[in-house]
PDB file of C-alpha atoms in Angstrom:
ATOM      1  CA  UNK C   1      84.589 147.890  84.543  1.00 72.00           C
ATOM      2  CA  UNK C   2      86.067 146.691  81.248  1.00 83.00           C
ATOM      3  CA  UNK C   3      88.956 144.960  83.045  1.00 88.00           C
ATOM      4  CA  UNK C   4      86.535 143.096  85.316  1.00 89.00           C
ATOM      5  CA  UNK C   5      84.558 141.810  82.337  1.00 87.00           C
ATOM      6  CA  UNK C   6      87.731 140.670  80.568  1.00 88.00           C
ATOM      7  CA  UNK C   7      89.019 138.980  83.744  1.00 90.00           C
ATOM      8  CA  UNK C   8      85.697 137.189  84.307  1.00 92.00           C
ATOM      9  CA  UNK C   9      85.612 136.061  80.687  1.00 92.00           C
ATOM     10  CA  UNK C  10      89.201 134.789  80.949  1.00 91.00           C
ATOM     11  CA  UNK C  11      88.398 132.824  84.112  1.00 91.00           C
ATOM     12  CA  UNK C  12      85.319 131.284  82.456  1.00 91.00           C
ATOM     13  CA  UNK C  13      87.349 130.381  79.339  1.00 89.00           C
ATOM     14  CA  UNK C  14      90.066 128.674  81.403  1.00 87.00           C
ATOM     15  CA  UNK C  15      87.479 126.758  83.441  1.00 86.00           C
ATOM     16  CA  UNK C  16      85.771 125.498  80.275  1.00 83.00           C
ATOM     17  CA  UNK C  17      89.115 124.512  78.768  1.00 80.00           C
ATOM     18  CA  UNK C  18      90.025 122.531  81.886  1.00 77.00           C
ATOM     19  CA  UNK C  19      86.684 120.695  81.773  1.00 77.00           C
ATOM     20  CA  UNK C  20      87.193 119.506  78.214  1.00 73.00           C
ATOM     21  CA  UNK C  21      90.401 117.555  78.547  1.00 66.00           C
ATOM     22  CA  UNK C  22      89.793 115.718  75.264  1.00 64.00           C
ATOM     23  CA  UNK C  23      89.448 112.020  74.658  1.00 66.00           C
ATOM     24  CA  UNK C  24      92.354 109.719  75.437  1.00 69.00           C
ATOM     25  CA  UNK C  25      93.748 107.648  72.578  1.00 77.00           C
ATOM     26  CA  UNK C  26      93.721 103.929  73.123  1.00 81.00           C
ATOM     27  CA  UNK C  27      96.175 102.788  70.472  1.00 84.00           C
ATOM     28  CA  UNK C  28      98.800 100.256  71.452  1.00 86.00           C
ATOM     29  CA  UNK C  29     101.926  99.034  69.724  1.00 90.00           C
ATOM     30  CA  UNK C  30     101.007  96.831  66.783  1.00 89.00           C
ATOM     31  CA  UNK C  31      97.551  98.329  66.152  1.00 89.00           C
ATOM     32  CA  UNK C  32      96.678  99.442  62.631  1.00 88.00           C
ATOM     33  CA  UNK C  33      95.347 102.949  62.071  1.00 90.00           C
ATOM     34  CA  UNK C  34      94.248 105.279  59.272  1.00 87.00           C
ATOM     35  CA  UNK C  35      95.500 108.831  58.739  1.00 85.00           C
ATOM     36  CA  UNK C  36      93.422 111.600  57.115  1.00 82.00           C
ATOM     37  CA  UNK C  37      94.538 113.190  53.877  1.00 68.00           C
ATOM     38  CA  UNK C  38      95.346 116.817  54.504  1.00 59.00           C
ATOM     39  CA  UNK C  39      98.057 117.806  52.090  1.00 56.00           C
ATOM     40  CA  UNK C  40      98.355 121.295  50.656  1.00 52.00           C
ATOM     41  CA  UNK C  41     100.437 119.970  47.746  1.00 57.00           C
ATOM     42  CA  UNK C  42      97.419 118.160  46.320  1.00 57.00           C
ATOM     43  CA  UNK C  43      94.456 119.661  44.543  1.00 60.00           C
ATOM     44  CA  UNK C  44      91.104 119.702  46.274  1.00 64.00           C
ATOM     45  CA  UNK C  45      89.923 116.628  44.439  1.00 63.00           C
ATOM     46  CA  UNK C  46      86.841 115.363  46.248  1.00 63.00           C
ATOM     47  CA  UNK C  47      87.227 111.894  44.768  1.00 59.00           C
ATOM     48  CA  UNK C  48      90.464 111.163  46.630  1.00 60.00           C
ATOM     49  CA  UNK C  49      90.097 108.973  49.696  1.00 59.00           C
ATOM     50  CA  UNK C  50      89.763 110.933  52.922  1.00 74.00           C
ATOM     51  CA  UNK C  51      91.456 108.382  55.209  1.00 79.00           C
ATOM     52  CA  UNK C  52      94.399 106.501  53.823  1.00 79.00           C
ATOM     53  CA  UNK C  53      96.816 103.942  55.069  1.00 77.00           C
ATOM     54  CA  UNK C  54      97.069 101.365  56.748  1.00 84.00           C
ATOM     55  CA  UNK C  55      99.731 102.445  59.213  1.00 88.00           C
ATOM     56  CA  UNK C  56     101.097 100.302  62.019  1.00 90.00           C
ATOM     57  CA  UNK C  57     101.628 101.913  65.417  1.00 92.00           C
ATOM     58  CA  UNK C  58     105.248 101.246  66.351  1.00 94.00           C
ATOM     59  CA  UNK C  59     105.621 103.412  69.447  1.00 91.00           C
ATOM     60  CA  UNK C  60     103.407 105.420  71.790  1.00 88.00           C
ATOM     61  CA  UNK C  61     104.978 108.737  72.793  1.00 87.00           C
ATOM     62  CA  UNK C  62     103.579 111.075  75.492  1.00 82.00           C
ATOM     63  CA  UNK C  63     101.578 113.248  73.074  1.00 81.00           C
ATOM     64  CA  UNK C  64     101.840 111.425  69.760  1.00 87.00           C
ATOM     65  CA  UNK C  65     102.412 108.081  68.083  1.00 91.00           C
ATOM     66  CA  UNK C  66     105.050 106.793  65.709  1.00 94.00           C
ATOM     67  CA  UNK C  67     103.383 105.003  62.820  1.00 93.00           C
ATOM     68  CA  UNK C  68     104.928 103.018  59.954  1.00 90.00           C
ATOM     69  CA  UNK C  69     103.433 102.954  56.460  1.00 85.00           C
ATOM     70  CA  UNK C  70     102.950  99.372  55.260  1.00 82.00           C
ATOM     71  CA  UNK C  71     104.241  99.918  51.726  1.00 79.00           C
ATOM     72  CA  UNK C  72     107.124 102.386  51.973  1.00 79.00           C
ATOM     73  CA  UNK C  73     108.069 101.526  55.601  1.00 82.00           C
ATOM     74  CA  UNK C  74     108.578 105.198  56.427  1.00 84.00           C
ATOM     75  CA  UNK C  75     108.033 106.293  60.033  1.00 90.00           C
ATOM     76  CA  UNK C  76     105.846 109.305  60.813  1.00 90.00           C
ATOM     77  CA  UNK C  77     105.259 111.079  64.106  1.00 92.00           C
ATOM     78  CA  UNK C  78     101.503 111.796  64.299  1.00 89.00           C
ATOM     79  CA  UNK C  79      99.324 113.323  67.015  1.00 88.00           C
ATOM     80  CA  UNK C  80      96.773 110.830  68.318  1.00 86.00           C
ATOM     81  CA  UNK C  81      93.814 113.029  67.438  1.00 84.00           C
ATOM     82  CA  UNK C  82      94.720 112.699  63.738  1.00 85.00           C
ATOM     83  CA  UNK C  83      94.493 108.887  63.727  1.00 88.00           C
ATOM     84  CA  UNK C  84      91.521 106.556  63.354  1.00 85.00           C
ATOM     85  CA  UNK C  85      91.501 102.974  64.628  1.00 86.00           C
ATOM     86  CA  UNK C  86      91.429 100.380  61.815  1.00 85.00           C
ATOM     87  CA  UNK C  87      92.306  96.982  63.309  1.00 82.00           C
ATOM     88  CA  UNK C  88      94.157  95.501  66.245  1.00 78.00           C
ATOM     89  CA  UNK C  89      97.505  93.735  66.062  1.00 77.00           C
ATOM     90  CA  UNK C  90      95.912  90.431  64.998  1.00 80.00           C
ATOM     91  CA  UNK C  91      95.263  91.776  61.463  1.00 81.00           C
ATOM     92  CA  UNK C  92      96.752  89.484  58.827  1.00 79.00           C
ATOM     93  CA  UNK C  93      98.774  91.695  56.470  1.00 79.00           C
ATOM     94  CA  UNK C  94      98.306  90.015  53.098  1.00 80.00           C
ATOM     95  CA  UNK C  95      99.643  90.930  49.668  1.00 82.00           C
ATOM     96  CA  UNK C  96      96.144  92.086  48.743  1.00 81.00           C
ATOM     97  CA  UNK C  97      96.070  94.565  51.652  1.00 79.00           C
ATOM     98  CA  UNK C  98      99.545  95.879  50.793  1.00 77.00           C
ATOM     99  CA  UNK C  99      98.502  96.263  47.131  1.00 77.00           C
ATOM    100  CA  UNK C 100      95.369  98.165  48.191  1.00 76.00           C
ATOM    101  CA  UNK C 101      97.411 100.507  50.377  1.00 74.00           C
ATOM    102  CA  UNK C 102      99.914 100.985  47.564  1.00 69.00           C
ATOM    103  CA  UNK C 103      97.176 101.979  45.104  1.00 69.00           C
ATOM    104  CA  UNK C 104      96.001 104.887  47.224  1.00 70.00           C
ATOM    105  CA  UNK C 105      97.109 108.302  46.016  1.00 60.00           C
ATOM    106  CA  UNK C 106      99.760 108.917  48.648  1.00 62.00           C
ATOM    107  CA  UNK C 107     102.374 111.576  48.003  1.00 60.00           C
ATOM    108  CA  UNK C 108     105.830 109.999  47.993  1.00 63.00           C
ATOM    109  CA  UNK C 109     109.187 111.640  48.487  1.00 65.00           C
ATOM    110  CA  UNK C 110     111.923 111.319  45.875  1.00 68.00           C
ATOM    111  CA  UNK C 111     115.196 110.315  47.472  1.00 68.00           C
ATOM    112  CA  UNK C 112     117.488 110.518  44.443  1.00 70.00           C
ATOM    113  CA  UNK C 113     117.583 110.523  40.656  1.00 68.00           C
ATOM    114  CA  UNK C 114     119.021 107.148  39.698  1.00 69.00           C
ATOM    115  CA  UNK C 115     119.278 107.420  35.928  1.00 71.00           C
ATOM    116  CA  UNK C 116     118.125 109.566  33.031  1.00 68.00           C
ATOM    117  CA  UNK C 117     118.316 109.116  29.290  1.00 75.00           C
ATOM    118  CA  UNK C 118     116.626 110.102  26.069  1.00 76.00           C
ATOM    119  CA  UNK C 119     114.462 107.306  24.663  1.00 72.00           C
ATOM    120  CA  UNK C 120     114.683 107.671  20.890  1.00 74.00           C
ATOM    121  CA  UNK C 121     111.880 105.219  20.130  1.00 75.00           C
ATOM    122  CA  UNK C 122     109.293 107.428  21.896  1.00 74.00           C
ATOM    123  CA  UNK C 123     111.217 110.709  21.555  1.00 74.00           C
ATOM    124  CA  UNK C 124     111.046 111.666  25.205  1.00 79.00           C
ATOM    125  CA  UNK C 125     113.206 111.756  28.291  1.00 77.00           C
ATOM    126  CA  UNK C 126     113.073 108.853  30.739  1.00 73.00           C
ATOM    127  CA  UNK C 127     114.080 109.354  34.360  1.00 72.00           C
ATOM    128  CA  UNK C 128     114.490 106.637  36.978  1.00 71.00           C
ATOM    129  CA  UNK C 129     113.986 107.906  40.515  1.00 66.00           C
ATOM    130  CA  UNK C 130     114.596 106.392  43.923  1.00 65.00           C
ATOM    131  CA  UNK C 131     111.576 106.773  46.204  1.00 60.00           C
ATOM    132  CA  UNK C 132     112.055 107.010  49.961  1.00 58.00           C
ATOM    133  CA  UNK C 133     111.288 103.640  51.543  1.00 53.00           C
ATOM    134  CA  UNK C 134     111.301 101.688  48.270  1.00 56.00           C
ATOM    135  CA  UNK C 135     114.113  99.359  47.254  1.00 55.00           C
ATOM    136  CA  UNK C 136     116.078 100.346  44.161  1.00 56.00           C
ATOM    137  CA  UNK C 137     114.864  98.596  41.026  1.00 54.00           C
TER     138      UNK C 137
END
């Protein structure tokens, strides 16, 4: 009797899963999207923005999208369910929009240590780093 109950429950579970196929994503190349902040490296600061970006959709893959960050120009492969529509491809990307995106608390990746020295006038070490996607300064 136990096997019959488990089999019936399994059939019902599969049928319900097949019914809920999810919602199709309607992003196209050139659209601008937002990406939610879920990063275990950050503290649980409630004041940080929940959705950040703006990211441009560069390619639609079968189960995900390739998006490009406007400031650091890094490409990410993101599942469509993790993206939120922001604007279509006719959005005018101004310096103000790029500055706003750059001021969000996004975690960046250090590519290399460019230079380090001891600054005697402030008595501390100064390190110049190269950030992924940013030109060397």
